[in-house]
Amino acid sequence: MQQLDTITFGEAMAMFMANHPGSLHEVSQFTRELAGAETNVAIGLARLGLRSGWASKVGNDAFGKFVIERIKNENVDIEHVLIDPHYPTGFQLKSMVLEGDPEVQYFRKGSAASHLNCDDFNEEYFQRAKHMHMTGIPLALSESARAFAKYALAFMKNNGKKVSFDPNLRPTLWASQEEMVREINEVAFQADYVLPGIAEGEILTGFKKPRDIASFYLDKGVELVVIKLGAEGAFYKTATEEGTVRGFRVEKVVDTVGAGDGFAVGVISGLLEGLNVQDAVLRGNAIGALAVQSPGDNDGYPTKAALEKYIENQLEGVK
């Protein structure tokens, strides 16, 4: 059986992207694509040549078949993707915008992925991975999905695996902000690498400065905290070093969705390949910059050769 460099889990959805700008109720034509923070990461890592796996549940329906085929075609291992005969695959609608963030409407309540539970966890499959990446989204989907996430985290940590965690806050999925902060931080404190955005960090810690946000998690035993600062780049801190890595210049932002997941791809792949923290964060900034220049959630994620060329050209000042 194939060994994996990375594994992640969560909900994938069919996504219908508007073909022209305007409010969603005015749009008459859409293009179908794939959506899901964890699938974005799995795909991004696979494109860089890593052996990447994704675990989940999908419905026994057309959207579920689409999700499986789409991810399989990206060379992501889908051995632990289960087909649920009772619950459907979720989907979403996303507007086209000329600037700023798009409007997104979700149709995911009661989805197959939200019924993921501890009985679905395959220890042998997760044992094959060196590293696990997780986000805060499964924690918010349902109590059973949250239990699965916590079980996976405990299993990987108990087996000496590294775990990265992107809070990826979804306030509308939580009963309250207090519950969200409590549950997200409970998981974050157990992760090796924590990757919040600056606004998320303020919500989760009460601090505004990147250094203070990072220290909040380092004091709880986290090994590395990297805080996304948007166009300004990212701030990183460990017990022994810290710094800010500048962002890459982008001529035109097409769609911001997926940029944070692309950033995670860069950092995780860099660390797995033995890069120092600064260079791993630089790689994260590069993929994030490429991601915002394309319309789909992961369309802009590069291959290894394309990424290296982009970074080289940008650092040399070549447009």
C-alpha atoms as a printed R data frame, in Angstrom:
    type eleno elety resid chain resno       x      y       z
1   ATOM     1    CA   MET     A     1   0.000  0.000   0.000
2   ATOM     2    CA   GLN     A     2   1.180  3.486  -0.891
3   ATOM     3    CA   GLN     A     3   2.804  5.563   1.795
4   ATOM     4    CA   LEU     A     4   1.613  9.181   1.939
5   ATOM     5    CA   ASP     A     5   3.477 12.406   2.582
6   ATOM     6    CA   THR     A     6   0.330 14.187   3.731
7   ATOM     7    CA   ILE     A     7  -3.277 13.484   4.533
8   ATOM     8    CA   THR     A     8  -6.227 15.751   5.195
9   ATOM     9    CA   PHE     A     9  -9.986 15.347   5.645
10  ATOM    10    CA   GLY     A    10 -13.129 17.432   5.401
11  ATOM    11    CA   GLU     A    11 -16.074 18.317   3.213
12  ATOM    12    CA   ALA     A    12 -15.893 18.714  -0.564
13  ATOM    13    CA   MET     A    13 -18.736 20.300  -2.497
14  ATOM    14    CA   ALA     A    14 -19.727 20.875  -6.064
15  ATOM    15    CA   MET     A    15 -19.368 24.590  -6.764
16  ATOM    16    CA   PHE     A    16 -21.268 26.553  -9.373
17  ATOM    17    CA   MET     A    17 -19.303 29.663 -10.345
18  ATOM    18    CA   ALA     A    18 -21.181 32.522 -12.000
19  ATOM    19    CA   ASN     A    19 -20.123 33.150 -15.588
20  ATOM    20    CA   HIS     A    20 -20.759 36.877 -15.335
21  ATOM    21    CA   PRO     A    21 -20.761 39.525 -12.574
22  ATOM    22    CA   GLY     A    22 -23.870 40.351 -10.587
23  ATOM    23    CA   SER     A    23 -25.945 39.175  -7.660
24  ATOM    24    CA   LEU     A    24 -26.444 35.422  -7.556
25  ATOM    25    CA   HIS     A    25 -30.187 35.652  -8.134
26  ATOM    26    CA   GLU     A    26 -29.503 37.475 -11.402
27  ATOM    27    CA   VAL     A    27 -26.999 34.958 -12.775
28  ATOM    28    CA   SER     A    28 -28.317 32.644 -15.484
29  ATOM    29    CA   GLN     A    29 -25.197 30.630 -16.309
30  ATOM    30    CA   PHE     A    30 -22.710 28.870 -14.054
31  ATOM    31    CA   THR     A    31 -19.602 26.723 -14.479
32  ATOM    32    CA   ARG     A    32 -19.283 23.672 -12.249
33  ATOM    33    CA   GLU     A    33 -16.104 23.258 -10.229
34  ATOM    34    CA   LEU     A    34 -14.888 21.778  -6.946
35  ATOM    35    CA   ALA     A    35 -14.871 23.509  -3.559
36  ATOM    36    CA   GLY     A    36 -13.499 22.581  -0.153
37  ATOM    37    CA   ALA     A    37 -10.636 23.951   1.914
38  ATOM    38    CA   GLU     A    38  -9.118 20.547   2.597
39  ATOM    39    CA   THR     A    39  -9.447 19.361  -0.989
40  ATOM    40    CA   ASN     A    40  -7.716 22.564  -2.076
41  ATOM    41    CA   VAL     A    41  -4.769 21.672   0.141
42  ATOM    42    CA   ALA     A    42  -4.718 18.041  -0.996
43  ATOM    43    CA   ILE     A    43  -4.746 19.093  -4.647
44  ATOM    44    CA   GLY     A    44  -2.115 21.777  -4.152
45  ATOM    45    CA   LEU     A    45   0.258 19.348  -2.456
46  ATOM    46    CA   ALA     A    46  -0.272 16.730  -5.173
47  ATOM    47    CA   ARG     A    47   0.529 19.269  -7.888
48  ATOM    48    CA   LEU     A    48   3.859 19.882  -6.174
49  ATOM    49    CA   GLY     A    49   4.635 16.186  -6.443
50  ATOM    50    CA   LEU     A    50   3.825 15.098  -2.887
51  ATOM    51    CA   ARG     A    51   1.880 11.908  -2.195
52  ATOM    52    CA   SER     A    52  -1.337 13.445  -0.938
53  ATOM    53    CA   GLY     A    53  -4.431 11.771   0.522
54  ATOM    54    CA   TRP     A    54  -7.912 13.047   1.378
55  ATOM    55    CA   ALA     A    55 -10.520 11.339   3.581
56  ATOM    56    CA   SER     A    56 -14.238 12.127   3.619
57  ATOM    57    CA   LYS     A    57 -17.787 11.060   2.809
58  ATOM    58    CA   VAL     A    58 -19.803 11.963  -0.256
59  ATOM    59    CA   GLY     A    59 -23.345 11.131  -1.241
60  ATOM    60    CA   ASN     A    60 -24.335  8.414  -3.691
61  ATOM    61    CA   ASP     A    61 -25.264 11.051  -6.248
62  ATOM    62    CA   ALA     A    62 -23.983 12.954  -9.269
63  ATOM    63    CA   PHE     A    63 -22.156 15.534  -7.155
64  ATOM    64    CA   GLY     A    64 -20.448 12.792  -5.171
65  ATOM    65    CA   LYS     A    65 -19.261 11.084  -8.349
66  ATOM    66    CA   PHE     A    66 -18.029 14.427  -9.662
67  ATOM    67    CA   VAL     A    67 -16.053 15.109  -6.457
68  ATOM    68    CA   ILE     A    68 -14.397 11.686  -6.504
69  ATOM    69    CA   GLU     A    69 -13.445 11.834 -10.175
70  ATOM    70    CA   ARG     A    70 -12.213 15.428  -9.962
71  ATOM    71    CA   ILE     A    71  -9.948 14.752  -6.991
72  ATOM    72    CA   LYS     A    72  -8.724 11.433  -8.388
73  ATOM    73    CA   ASN     A    73  -7.740 13.211 -11.605
74  ATOM    74    CA   GLU     A    74  -5.511 15.485  -9.513
75  ATOM    75    CA   ASN     A    75  -3.543 12.414  -8.357
76  ATOM    76    CA   VAL     A    76  -4.874 12.660  -4.807
77  ATOM    77    CA   ASP     A    77  -5.314  9.336  -3.004
78  ATOM    78    CA   ILE     A    78  -9.046  8.786  -2.344
79  ATOM    79    CA   GLU     A    79  -8.943  5.320  -0.779
80  ATOM    80    CA   HIS     A    80 -10.581  6.692   2.387
81  ATOM    81    CA   VAL     A    81 -13.445  8.482   0.626
82  ATOM    82    CA   LEU     A    82 -16.672  6.747   1.661
83  ATOM    83    CA   ILE     A    83 -19.964  6.801  -0.230
84  ATOM    84    CA   ASP     A    84 -22.964  7.421   2.010
85  ATOM    85    CA   PRO     A    85 -26.240  5.903   0.750
86  ATOM    86    CA   HIS     A    86 -28.470  8.120   2.891
87  ATOM    87    CA   TYR     A    87 -27.161 11.706   2.768
88  ATOM    88    CA   PRO     A    88 -26.305 13.983  -0.179
89  ATOM    89    CA   THR     A    89 -23.157 15.740  -1.309
90  ATOM    90    CA   GLY     A    90 -23.263 19.457  -0.556
91  ATOM    91    CA   PHE     A    91 -22.955 22.211  -3.140
92  ATOM    92    CA   GLN     A    92 -22.500 25.962  -3.285
93  ATOM    93    CA   LEU     A    93 -23.037 28.962  -5.553
94  ATOM    94    CA   LYS     A    94 -20.311 31.581  -5.994
95  ATOM    95    CA   SER     A    95 -20.652 34.969  -7.663
96  ATOM    96    CA   MET     A    96 -18.176 36.580 -10.015
97  ATOM    97    CA   VAL     A    97 -16.751 39.870  -8.750
98  ATOM    98    CA   LEU     A    98 -14.569 42.509 -10.364
99  ATOM    99    CA   GLU     A    99 -12.938 43.288  -7.026
100 ATOM   100    CA   GLY     A   100 -13.185 42.123  -3.422
101 ATOM   101    CA   ASP     A   101 -14.566 38.841  -2.125
102 ATOM   102    CA   PRO     A   102 -17.294 36.922  -4.003
103 ATOM   103    CA   GLU     A   103 -20.732 36.154  -2.611
104 ATOM   104    CA   VAL     A   104 -21.032 32.486  -1.664
105 ATOM   105    CA   GLN     A   105 -24.216 30.616  -0.728
106 ATOM   106    CA   TYR     A   106 -23.936 27.110   0.733
107 ATOM   107    CA   PHE     A   107 -26.297 24.153   0.475
108 ATOM   108    CA   ARG     A   108 -24.530 21.754   2.837
109 ATOM   109    CA   LYS     A   109 -26.813 21.181   5.845
110 ATOM   110    CA   GLY     A   110 -27.167 17.458   6.523
111 ATOM   111    CA   SER     A   111 -24.562 16.546   3.922
112 ATOM   112    CA   ALA     A   112 -22.798 13.191   3.821
113 ATOM   113    CA   ALA     A   113 -19.555 14.804   5.026
114 ATOM   114    CA   SER     A   114 -21.311 16.255   8.063
115 ATOM   115    CA   HIS     A   115 -22.150 12.665   9.087
116 ATOM   116    CA   LEU     A   116 -18.490 11.641   9.195
117 ATOM   117    CA   ASN     A   117 -17.930  9.945  12.580
118 ATOM   118    CA   CYS     A   118 -15.320  8.069  14.585
119 ATOM   119    CA   ASP     A   119 -16.498  4.700  13.257
120 ATOM   120    CA   ASP     A   120 -15.387  5.901   9.818
121 ATOM   121    CA   PHE     A   121 -11.797  6.475  10.933
122 ATOM   122    CA   ASN     A   122  -9.309  4.088   9.296
123 ATOM   123    CA   GLU     A   123  -6.215  3.886  11.494
124 ATOM   124    CA   GLU     A   124  -4.186  1.957   8.916
125 ATOM   125    CA   TYR     A   125  -4.802  4.643   6.304
126 ATOM   126    CA   PHE     A   126  -3.841  7.572   8.526
127 ATOM   127    CA   GLN     A   127  -0.812  5.666   9.823
128 ATOM   128    CA   ARG     A   128   0.587  5.685   6.276
129 ATOM   129    CA   ALA     A   129   0.945  9.489   6.276
130 ATOM   130    CA   LYS     A   130   3.918 11.479   7.576
131 ATOM   131    CA   HIS     A   131   1.887 14.622   8.145
132 ATOM   132    CA   MET     A   132  -1.757 15.598   8.642
133 ATOM   133    CA   HIS     A   133  -3.286 18.940   7.766
134 ATOM   134    CA   MET     A   134  -6.625 19.905   9.265
135 ATOM   135    CA   THR     A   135  -8.874 22.958   9.350
136 ATOM   136    CA   GLY     A   136 -11.519 24.214  11.722
137 ATOM   137    CA   ILE     A   137 -14.335 23.505   9.267
138 ATOM   138    CA   PRO     A   138 -15.019 19.843  10.244
139 ATOM   139    CA   LEU     A   139 -15.148 21.002  13.872
140 ATOM   140    CA   ALA     A   140 -18.100 23.198  12.920
141 ATOM   141    CA   LEU     A   141 -20.005 20.839  10.616
142 ATOM   142    CA   SER     A   142 -21.501 18.569  13.282
143 ATOM   143    CA   GLU     A   143 -20.749 16.902  16.602
144 ATOM   144    CA   SER     A   144 -19.851 13.644  14.845
145 ATOM   145    CA   ALA     A   145 -17.489 15.357  12.388
146 ATOM   146    CA   ARG     A   146 -15.901 17.220  15.300
147 ATOM   147    CA   ALA     A   147 -15.383 13.923  17.120
148 ATOM   148    CA   PHE     A   148 -13.770 12.453  13.983
149 ATOM   149    CA   ALA     A   149 -11.421 15.445  13.763
150 ATOM   150    CA   LYS     A   150 -10.362 15.188  17.388
151 ATOM   151    CA   TYR     A   151  -9.873 11.433  17.088
152 ATOM   152    CA   ALA     A   152  -7.694 11.915  14.005
153 ATOM   153    CA   LEU     A   153  -5.642 14.572  15.784
154 ATOM   154    CA   ALA     A   154  -5.068 12.384  18.849
155 ATOM   155    CA   PHE     A   155  -4.174  9.386  16.693
156 ATOM   156    CA   MET     A   156  -1.594 11.282  14.640
157 ATOM   157    CA   LYS     A   157  -0.007 12.926  17.667
158 ATOM   158    CA   ASN     A   158   0.140  9.630  19.563
159 ATOM   159    CA   ASN     A   159   1.931  8.116  16.580
160 ATOM   160    CA   GLY     A   160   4.568 10.830  16.386
161 ATOM   161    CA   LYS     A   161   3.176 12.572  13.283
162 ATOM   162    CA   LYS     A   162   3.294 16.307  12.618
163 ATOM   163    CA   VAL     A   163  -0.023 18.176  12.397
164 ATOM   164    CA   SER     A   164  -0.718 21.566  10.827
165 ATOM   165    CA   PHE     A   165  -3.921 23.468  11.593
166 ATOM   166    CA   ASP     A   166  -5.630 26.309   9.762
167 ATOM   167    CA   PRO     A   167  -8.509 27.697  11.869
168 ATOM   168    CA   ASN     A   168 -10.451 28.638   8.714
169 ATOM   169    CA   LEU     A   169 -13.202 30.185  10.806
170 ATOM   170    CA   ARG     A   170 -16.804 29.794   9.658
171 ATOM   171    CA   PRO     A   171 -18.817 31.755  12.272
172 ATOM   172    CA   THR     A   172 -22.176 31.002  10.640
173 ATOM   173    CA   LEU     A   173 -21.685 27.266  11.258
174 ATOM   174    CA   TRP     A   174 -21.233 27.720  15.013
175 ATOM   175    CA   ALA     A   175 -23.872 28.218  17.689
176 ATOM   176    CA   SER     A   176 -21.854 31.091  19.170
177 ATOM   177    CA   GLN     A   177 -18.486 32.806  18.888
178 ATOM   178    CA   GLU     A   178 -17.599 31.601  22.369
179 ATOM   179    CA   GLU     A   179 -18.081 27.965  21.345
180 ATOM   180    CA   MET     A   180 -16.100 28.542  18.158
181 ATOM   181    CA   VAL     A   181 -13.148 30.091  19.968
182 ATOM   182    CA   ARG     A   182 -13.122 27.377  22.634
183 ATOM   183    CA   GLU     A   183 -13.278 24.447  20.241
184 ATOM   184    CA   ILE     A   184 -10.872 25.885  17.676
185 ATOM   185    CA   ASN     A   185  -8.269 26.731  20.304
186 ATOM   186    CA   GLU     A   186  -8.572 23.325  21.944
187 ATOM   187    CA   VAL     A   187  -7.390 21.802  18.666
188 ATOM   188    CA   ALA     A   188  -4.888 24.549  17.871
189 ATOM   189    CA   PHE     A   189  -3.063 24.010  21.167
190 ATOM   190    CA   GLN     A   190  -2.372 20.398  20.161
191 ATOM   191    CA   ALA     A   191  -1.105 21.153  16.647
192 ATOM   192    CA   ASP     A   192   2.551 21.530  15.702
193 ATOM   193    CA   TYR     A   193   1.970 24.316  13.178
194 ATOM   194    CA   VAL     A   194  -0.872 26.864  13.466
195 ATOM   195    CA   LEU     A   195  -1.693 29.040  10.430
196 ATOM   196    CA   PRO     A   196  -4.341 31.708  11.203
197 ATOM   197    CA   GLY     A   197  -5.127 34.872   9.301
198 ATOM   198    CA   ILE     A   198  -4.524 38.097  11.215
199 ATOM   199    CA   ALA     A   199  -8.273 38.746  11.704
200 ATOM   200    CA   GLU     A   200  -8.807 35.142  12.839
201 ATOM   201    CA   GLY     A   201  -5.913 35.460  15.262
202 ATOM   202    CA   GLU     A   202  -7.487 38.509  16.877
203 ATOM   203    CA   ILE     A   203 -10.824 36.703  17.311
204 ATOM   204    CA   LEU     A   204  -9.168 33.599  18.756
205 ATOM   205    CA   THR     A   205  -6.671 35.271  21.096
206 ATOM   206    CA   GLY     A   206  -7.894 38.796  21.771
207 ATOM   207    CA   PHE     A   207  -4.539 40.174  20.573
208 ATOM   208    CA   LYS     A   208  -4.056 42.411  17.548
209 ATOM   209    CA   LYS     A   209  -0.308 42.272  16.946
210 ATOM   210    CA   PRO     A   210   1.039 39.240  15.060
211 ATOM   211    CA   ARG     A   211   3.815 38.687  17.592
212 ATOM   212    CA   ASP     A   212   1.331 38.568  20.482
213 ATOM   213    CA   ILE     A   213  -1.000 36.222  18.592
214 ATOM   214    CA   ALA     A   214   1.901 33.893  17.843
215 ATOM   215    CA   SER     A   215   3.138 33.973  21.440
216 ATOM   216    CA   PHE     A   216  -0.339 33.026  22.659
217 ATOM   217    CA   TYR     A   217  -0.044 29.684  20.843
218 ATOM   218    CA   LEU     A   218   3.673 29.157  21.397
219 ATOM   219    CA   ASP     A   219   3.058 29.433  25.139
220 ATOM   220    CA   LYS     A   220   0.635 26.495  24.817
221 ATOM   221    CA   GLY     A   221   3.287 24.276  23.219
222 ATOM   222    CA   VAL     A   222   2.774 24.959  19.500
223 ATOM   223    CA   GLU     A   223   6.038 24.631  17.567
224 ATOM   224    CA   LEU     A   224   5.455 27.189  14.801
225 ATOM   225    CA   VAL     A   225   2.862 29.906  14.228
226 ATOM   226    CA   VAL     A   226   2.532 31.584  10.839
227 ATOM   227    CA   ILE     A   227   0.085 34.475  10.551
228 ATOM   228    CA   LYS     A   228  -1.239 35.496   7.142
229 ATOM   229    CA   LEU     A   229  -1.145 39.259   6.621
230 ATOM   230    CA   GLY     A   230  -2.732 39.479   3.172
231 ATOM   231    CA   ALA     A   231  -0.809 41.558   0.654
232 ATOM   232    CA   GLU     A   232   1.805 42.371   3.292
233 ATOM   233    CA   GLY     A   233   2.937 38.735   3.436
234 ATOM   234    CA   ALA     A   234   3.155 36.674   6.615
235 ATOM   235    CA   PHE     A   235   4.674 36.758  10.087
236 ATOM   236    CA   TYR     A   236   6.213 33.640  11.595
237 ATOM   237    CA   LYS     A   237   7.458 32.814  15.070
238 ATOM   238    CA   THR     A   238   9.004 29.815  16.792
239 ATOM   239    CA   ALA     A   239  10.684 29.496  20.176
240 ATOM   240    CA   THR     A   240  13.970 30.662  18.638
241 ATOM   241    CA   GLU     A   241  13.210 32.837  15.610
242 ATOM   242    CA   GLU     A   242  10.672 35.206  14.141
243 ATOM   243    CA   GLY     A   243  10.255 37.441  11.141
244 ATOM   244    CA   THR     A   244   8.020 38.842   8.436
245 ATOM   245    CA   VAL     A   245   8.232 37.523   4.878
246 ATOM   246    CA   ARG     A   246   6.995 40.010   2.299
247 ATOM   247    CA   GLY     A   247   4.144 39.225  -0.029
248 ATOM   248    CA   PHE     A   248   4.402 39.045  -3.818
249 ATOM   249    CA   ARG     A   249   3.164 41.883  -5.998
250 ATOM   250    CA   VAL     A   250  -0.098 41.058  -7.767
251 ATOM   251    CA   GLU     A   251  -1.267 43.182 -10.687
252 ATOM   252    CA   LYS     A   252  -4.930 42.140 -10.516
253 ATOM   253    CA   VAL     A   253  -6.819 40.173  -7.876
254 ATOM   254    CA   VAL     A   254  -9.415 37.977  -9.584
255 ATOM   255    CA   ASP     A   255 -10.737 35.859  -6.680
256 ATOM   256    CA   THR     A   256  -9.439 35.604  -3.109
257 ATOM   257    CA   VAL     A   257 -11.073 32.248  -2.267
258 ATOM   258    CA   GLY     A   258  -8.464 29.509  -1.900
259 ATOM   259    CA   ALA     A   259  -5.539 31.852  -1.258
260 ATOM   260    CA   GLY     A   260  -5.232 30.793   2.383
261 ATOM   261    CA   ASP     A   261  -5.345 27.123   1.445
262 ATOM   262    CA   GLY     A   262  -2.672 27.754  -1.172
263 ATOM   263    CA   PHE     A   263  -0.582 29.444   1.486
264 ATOM   264    CA   ALA     A   264  -0.883 26.317   3.644
265 ATOM   265    CA   VAL     A   265   0.227 24.201   0.673
266 ATOM   266    CA   GLY     A   266   3.377 26.271   0.356
267 ATOM   267    CA   VAL     A   267   4.294 26.199   4.022
268 ATOM   268    CA   ILE     A   268   3.541 22.494   4.522
269 ATOM   269    CA   SER     A   269   5.362 21.381   1.373
270 ATOM   270    CA   GLY     A   270   8.346 23.544   2.223
271 ATOM   271    CA   LEU     A   271   8.673 22.135   5.723
272 ATOM   272    CA   LEU     A   272   8.232 18.562   4.472
273 ATOM   273    CA   GLU     A   273  11.003 19.133   1.938
274 ATOM   274    CA   GLY     A   274  13.373 20.471   4.590
275 ATOM   275    CA   LEU     A   275  13.261 24.174   3.800
276 ATOM   276    CA   ASN     A   276  13.899 26.579   6.651
277 ATOM   277    CA   VAL     A   277  10.845 28.370   8.041
278 ATOM   278    CA   GLN     A   278  11.482 31.625   6.179
279 ATOM   279    CA   ASP     A   279  11.733 29.899   2.796
280 ATOM   280    CA   ALA     A   280   8.680 27.747   3.525
281 ATOM   281    CA   VAL     A   281   6.660 30.888   4.327
282 ATOM   282    CA   LEU     A   282   7.994 32.533   1.157
283 ATOM   283    CA   ARG     A   283   6.660 29.564  -0.797
284 ATOM   284    CA   GLY     A   284   3.307 29.991   0.943
285 ATOM   285    CA   ASN     A   285   3.173 33.651  -0.055
286 ATOM   286    CA   ALA     A   286   3.967 32.731  -3.646
287 ATOM   287    CA   ILE     A   287   1.158 30.184  -3.978
288 ATOM   288    CA   GLY     A   288  -1.259 32.547  -2.254
289 ATOM   289    CA   ALA     A   289  -0.373 35.236  -4.792
290 ATOM   290    CA   LEU     A   290  -0.873 32.842  -7.697
291 ATOM   291    CA   ALA     A   291  -4.204 31.708  -6.251
292 ATOM   292    CA   VAL     A   292  -5.794 35.179  -6.193
293 ATOM   293    CA   GLN     A   293  -5.031 35.647  -9.888
294 ATOM   294    CA   SER     A   294  -7.430 32.903 -11.032
295 ATOM   295    CA   PRO     A   295 -11.230 32.457 -10.687
296 ATOM   296    CA   GLY     A   296 -11.476 28.945  -9.204
297 ATOM   297    CA   ASP     A   297 -10.613 27.949  -5.657
298 ATOM   298    CA   ASN     A   298  -7.487 26.039  -6.737
299 ATOM   299    CA   ASP     A   299  -7.040 26.857 -10.428
300 ATOM   300    CA   GLY     A   300  -3.930 28.909  -9.746
301 ATOM   301    CA   TYR     A   301  -2.049 26.323  -7.707
302 ATOM   302    CA   PRO     A   302   1.210 25.573  -9.534
303 ATOM   303    CA   THR     A   303   3.348 22.564 -10.308
304 ATOM   304    CA   LYS     A   304   6.761 22.419  -8.640
305 ATOM   305    CA   ALA     A   305   8.543 23.736 -11.737
306 ATOM   306    CA   ALA     A   306   6.060 26.582 -12.226
307 ATOM   307    CA   LEU     A   307   6.326 27.573  -8.569
308 ATOM   308    CA   GLU     A   308  10.111 27.687  -8.618
309 ATOM   309    CA   LYS     A   309  10.086 29.744 -11.808
310 ATOM   310    CA   TYR     A   310   7.533 32.181 -10.384
311 ATOM   311    CA   ILE     A   311   9.509 32.714  -7.184
312 ATOM   312    CA   GLU     A   312  12.764 33.152  -9.112
313 ATOM   313    CA   ASN     A   313  11.226 35.696 -11.472
314 ATOM   314    CA   GLN     A   314   9.538 37.626  -8.680
315 ATOM   315    CA   LEU     A   315  12.673 37.794  -6.547
316 ATOM   316    CA   GLU     A   316  14.622 39.039  -9.572
317 ATOM   317    CA   GLY     A   317  12.003 41.670 -10.254
318 ATOM   318    CA   VAL     A   318  10.891 40.105 -13.534
319 ATOM   319    CA   LYS     A   319   7.233 40.704 -14.365
